[in-house]
Tab-separated table of C-alpha atoms in Angstrom:
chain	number	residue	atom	x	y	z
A	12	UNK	CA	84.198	95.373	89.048
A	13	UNK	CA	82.073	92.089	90.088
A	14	UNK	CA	80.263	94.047	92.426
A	15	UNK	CA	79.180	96.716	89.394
A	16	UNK	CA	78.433	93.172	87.944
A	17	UNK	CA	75.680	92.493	90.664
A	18	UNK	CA	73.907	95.617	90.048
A	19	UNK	CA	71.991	94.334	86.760
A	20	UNK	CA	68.376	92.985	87.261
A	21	UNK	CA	68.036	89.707	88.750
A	22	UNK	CA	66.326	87.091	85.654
A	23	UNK	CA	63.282	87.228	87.670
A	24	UNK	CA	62.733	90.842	88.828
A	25	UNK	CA	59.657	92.350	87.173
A	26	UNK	CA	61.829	95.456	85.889
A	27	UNK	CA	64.300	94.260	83.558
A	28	UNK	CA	65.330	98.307	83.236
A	29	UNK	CA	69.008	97.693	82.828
A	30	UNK	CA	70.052	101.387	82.117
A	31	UNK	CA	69.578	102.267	86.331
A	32	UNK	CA	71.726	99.328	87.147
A	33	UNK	CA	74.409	100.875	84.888
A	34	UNK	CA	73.857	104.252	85.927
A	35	UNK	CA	74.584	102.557	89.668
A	36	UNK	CA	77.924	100.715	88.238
A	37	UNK	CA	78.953	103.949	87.182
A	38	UNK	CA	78.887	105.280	90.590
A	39	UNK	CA	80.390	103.289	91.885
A	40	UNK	CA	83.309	102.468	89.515
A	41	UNK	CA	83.510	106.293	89.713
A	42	UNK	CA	83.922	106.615	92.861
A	43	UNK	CA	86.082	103.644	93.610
A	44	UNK	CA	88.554	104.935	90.762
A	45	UNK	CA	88.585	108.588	92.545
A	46	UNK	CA	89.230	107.025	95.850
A	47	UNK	CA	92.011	105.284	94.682
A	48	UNK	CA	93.150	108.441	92.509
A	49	UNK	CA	93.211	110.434	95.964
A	50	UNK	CA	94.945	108.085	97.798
A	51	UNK	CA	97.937	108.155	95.719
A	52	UNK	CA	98.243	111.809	95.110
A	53	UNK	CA	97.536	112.591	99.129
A	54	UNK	CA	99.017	109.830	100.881
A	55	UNK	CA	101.082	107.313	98.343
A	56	UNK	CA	103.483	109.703	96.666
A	57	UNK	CA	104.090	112.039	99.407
A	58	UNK	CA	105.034	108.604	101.202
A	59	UNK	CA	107.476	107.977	98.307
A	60	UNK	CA	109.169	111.630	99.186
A	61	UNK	CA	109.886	110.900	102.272
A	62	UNK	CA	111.285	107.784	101.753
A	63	UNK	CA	113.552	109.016	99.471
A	64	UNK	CA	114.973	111.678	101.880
A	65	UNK	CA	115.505	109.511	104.283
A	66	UNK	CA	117.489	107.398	101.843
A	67	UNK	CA	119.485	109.895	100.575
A	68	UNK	CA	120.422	111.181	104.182
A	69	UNK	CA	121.231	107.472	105.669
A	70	UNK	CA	124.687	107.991	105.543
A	71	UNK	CA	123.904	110.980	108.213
A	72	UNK	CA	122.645	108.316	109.909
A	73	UNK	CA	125.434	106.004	110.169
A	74	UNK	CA	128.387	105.270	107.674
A	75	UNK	CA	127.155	102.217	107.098
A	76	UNK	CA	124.436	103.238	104.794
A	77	UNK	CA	122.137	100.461	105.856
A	78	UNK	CA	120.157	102.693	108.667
A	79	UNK	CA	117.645	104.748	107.293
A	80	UNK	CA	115.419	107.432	109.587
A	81	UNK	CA	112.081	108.322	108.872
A	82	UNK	CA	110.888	111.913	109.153
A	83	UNK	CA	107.833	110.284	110.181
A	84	UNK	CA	106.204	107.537	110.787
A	85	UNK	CA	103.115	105.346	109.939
A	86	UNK	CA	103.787	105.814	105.673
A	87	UNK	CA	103.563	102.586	103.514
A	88	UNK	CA	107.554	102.807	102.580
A	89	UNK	CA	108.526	99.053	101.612
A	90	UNK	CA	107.873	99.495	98.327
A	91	UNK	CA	109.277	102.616	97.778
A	92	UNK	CA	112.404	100.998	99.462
A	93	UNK	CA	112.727	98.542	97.419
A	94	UNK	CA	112.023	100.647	93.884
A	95	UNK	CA	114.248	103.644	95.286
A	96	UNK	CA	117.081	101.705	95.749
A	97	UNK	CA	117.210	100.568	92.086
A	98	UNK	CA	116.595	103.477	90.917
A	99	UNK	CA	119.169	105.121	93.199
A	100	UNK	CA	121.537	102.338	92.618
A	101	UNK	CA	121.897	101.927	96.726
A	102	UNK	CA	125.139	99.051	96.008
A	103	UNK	CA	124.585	97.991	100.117
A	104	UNK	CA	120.710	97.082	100.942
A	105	UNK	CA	119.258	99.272	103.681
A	106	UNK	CA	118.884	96.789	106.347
A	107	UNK	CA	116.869	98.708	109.080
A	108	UNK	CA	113.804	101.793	109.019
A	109	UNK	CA	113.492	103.741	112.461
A	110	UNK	CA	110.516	106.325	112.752
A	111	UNK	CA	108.830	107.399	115.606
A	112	UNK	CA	105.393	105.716	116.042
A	113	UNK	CA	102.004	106.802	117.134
A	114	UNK	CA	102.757	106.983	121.116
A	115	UNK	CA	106.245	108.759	120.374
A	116	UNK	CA	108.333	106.599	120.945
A	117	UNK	CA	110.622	105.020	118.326
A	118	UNK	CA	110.779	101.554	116.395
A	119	UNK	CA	113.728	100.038	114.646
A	120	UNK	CA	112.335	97.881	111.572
A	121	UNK	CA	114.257	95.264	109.393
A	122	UNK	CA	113.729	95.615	105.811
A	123	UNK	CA	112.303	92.516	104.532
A	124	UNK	CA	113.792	90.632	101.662
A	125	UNK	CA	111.229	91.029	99.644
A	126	UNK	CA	108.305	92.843	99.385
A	127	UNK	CA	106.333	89.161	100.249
A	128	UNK	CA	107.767	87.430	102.500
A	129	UNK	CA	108.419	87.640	106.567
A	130	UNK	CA	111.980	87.035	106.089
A	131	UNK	CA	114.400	89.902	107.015
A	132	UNK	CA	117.639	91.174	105.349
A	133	UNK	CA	118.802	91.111	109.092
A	134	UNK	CA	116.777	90.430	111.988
A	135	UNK	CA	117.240	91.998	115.349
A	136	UNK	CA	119.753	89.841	117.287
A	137	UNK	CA	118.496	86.558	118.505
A	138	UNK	CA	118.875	87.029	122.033
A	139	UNK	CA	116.611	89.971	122.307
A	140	UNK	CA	113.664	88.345	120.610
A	141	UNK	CA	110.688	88.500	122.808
A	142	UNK	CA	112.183	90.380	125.293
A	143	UNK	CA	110.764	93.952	126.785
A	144	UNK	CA	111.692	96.773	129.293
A	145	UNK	CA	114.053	96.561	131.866
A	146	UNK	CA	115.231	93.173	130.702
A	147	UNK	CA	115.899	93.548	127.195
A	148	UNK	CA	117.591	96.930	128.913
A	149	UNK	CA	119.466	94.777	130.800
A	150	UNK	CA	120.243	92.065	128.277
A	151	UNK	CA	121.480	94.597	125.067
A	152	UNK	CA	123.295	97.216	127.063
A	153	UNK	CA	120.936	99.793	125.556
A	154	UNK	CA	118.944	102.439	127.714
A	155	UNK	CA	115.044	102.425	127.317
A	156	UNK	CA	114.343	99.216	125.618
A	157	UNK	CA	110.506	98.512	124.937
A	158	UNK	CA	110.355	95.207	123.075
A	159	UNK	CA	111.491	93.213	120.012
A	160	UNK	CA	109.107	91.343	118.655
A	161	UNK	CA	109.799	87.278	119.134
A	162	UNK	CA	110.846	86.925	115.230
A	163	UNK	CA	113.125	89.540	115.264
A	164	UNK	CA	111.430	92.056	112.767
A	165	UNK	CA	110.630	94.875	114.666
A	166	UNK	CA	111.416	96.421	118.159
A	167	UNK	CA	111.196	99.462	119.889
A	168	UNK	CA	112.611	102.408	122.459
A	169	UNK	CA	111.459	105.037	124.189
A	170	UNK	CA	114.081	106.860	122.015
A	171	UNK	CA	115.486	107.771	118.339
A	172	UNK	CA	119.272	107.300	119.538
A	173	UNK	CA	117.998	103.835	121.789
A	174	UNK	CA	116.385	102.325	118.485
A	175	UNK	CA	119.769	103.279	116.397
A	176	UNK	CA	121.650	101.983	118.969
A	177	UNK	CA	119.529	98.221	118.389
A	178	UNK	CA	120.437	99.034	115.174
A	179	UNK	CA	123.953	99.520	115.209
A	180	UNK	CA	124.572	96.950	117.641
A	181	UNK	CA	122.614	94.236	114.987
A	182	UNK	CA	125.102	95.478	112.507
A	183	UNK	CA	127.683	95.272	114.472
A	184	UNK	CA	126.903	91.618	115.959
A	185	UNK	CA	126.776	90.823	111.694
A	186	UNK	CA	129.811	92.113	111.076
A	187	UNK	CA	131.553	90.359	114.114
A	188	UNK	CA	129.910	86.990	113.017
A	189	UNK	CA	130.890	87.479	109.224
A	190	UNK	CA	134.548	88.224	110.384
A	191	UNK	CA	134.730	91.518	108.637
């Protein structure tokens, strides 16, 4: 709105006509509002849907109920994560989101602990971090590694059933550590 703001006649502009600067705000409020109205009904809630799914079929996933697959990728879903599981009264936090990204191959995500902040329910295990390929291959036991990221919060496989597997095995590492 302080842009709509702007649009009124400068104190030394000749024309003082103050109706066309209006008439401008109104544009443009308009069509700022119907922008915003669009993206929510065409990309927002449909976003929402799939999350959903794909939290009420995580433990088809794994029994664990903290590994939740994507139909697809490339949706805004941490919100929705985080407002889906108090609505569906998820009693274990999802720690990890797989989907396939934009080249087709597949990412394993941590859920974040909040919706503003860079720190992870669970990050990927430590001694992946920064790794890639054949190396990270090598290093996790785990067949078509592409990368984790050097914090941890993301990493990737040429496969759905290699980036569960970096999933499981995080969980797994947890549990071991925790002495559960």
């Amino acid at each position: 709105l302080f842009r709509s703001g702007r649009l009124n006649p400068r104190w030394n502009d000749e024309e003082q006509d103050s109706e066309a600067g209006f008439r401008k705000a109104m544009e443009l409020v308009g069509s700022e509002f119907c922008d915003r109205l669009l993206y929510y009904r065409d990309s927002w809630l449909p976003a929402r849907a799939l999350v959903e799914e794909a939290i009420r079929e995580r433990f088809q996933v794994d029994a664990s109920g903290e590994i939740v697959v994507m139909s697809r990728g490339g949706c805004p879903w941490k919100e929705h994560l985080f407002n889906l599981e108090q609505e569906l009264g998820v009693e274990k936090p999802i720690k990890f989101m797989l989907f396939m990204d934009q080249n087709g191959q597949w990412r394993v995500q941590c859920v974040p602990a909040g919706l503003n902040t860079f720190q992870n329910r669970l990050s990927l295990l430590e001694e992946w971090r920064g790794l890639r390929d054949e190396e990270l291959s090598r290093v996790s036991g785990i067949p078509g590694c592409v990368f984790v990221h050097a914090s941890g919060f993301i990493g990737g496989n040429q496969t759905k059933e290699g980036a569960l597997a970096m999933a499981l095995k995080t969980l797994e590492a947890k549990l071991t550590t925790n002495g559960q």
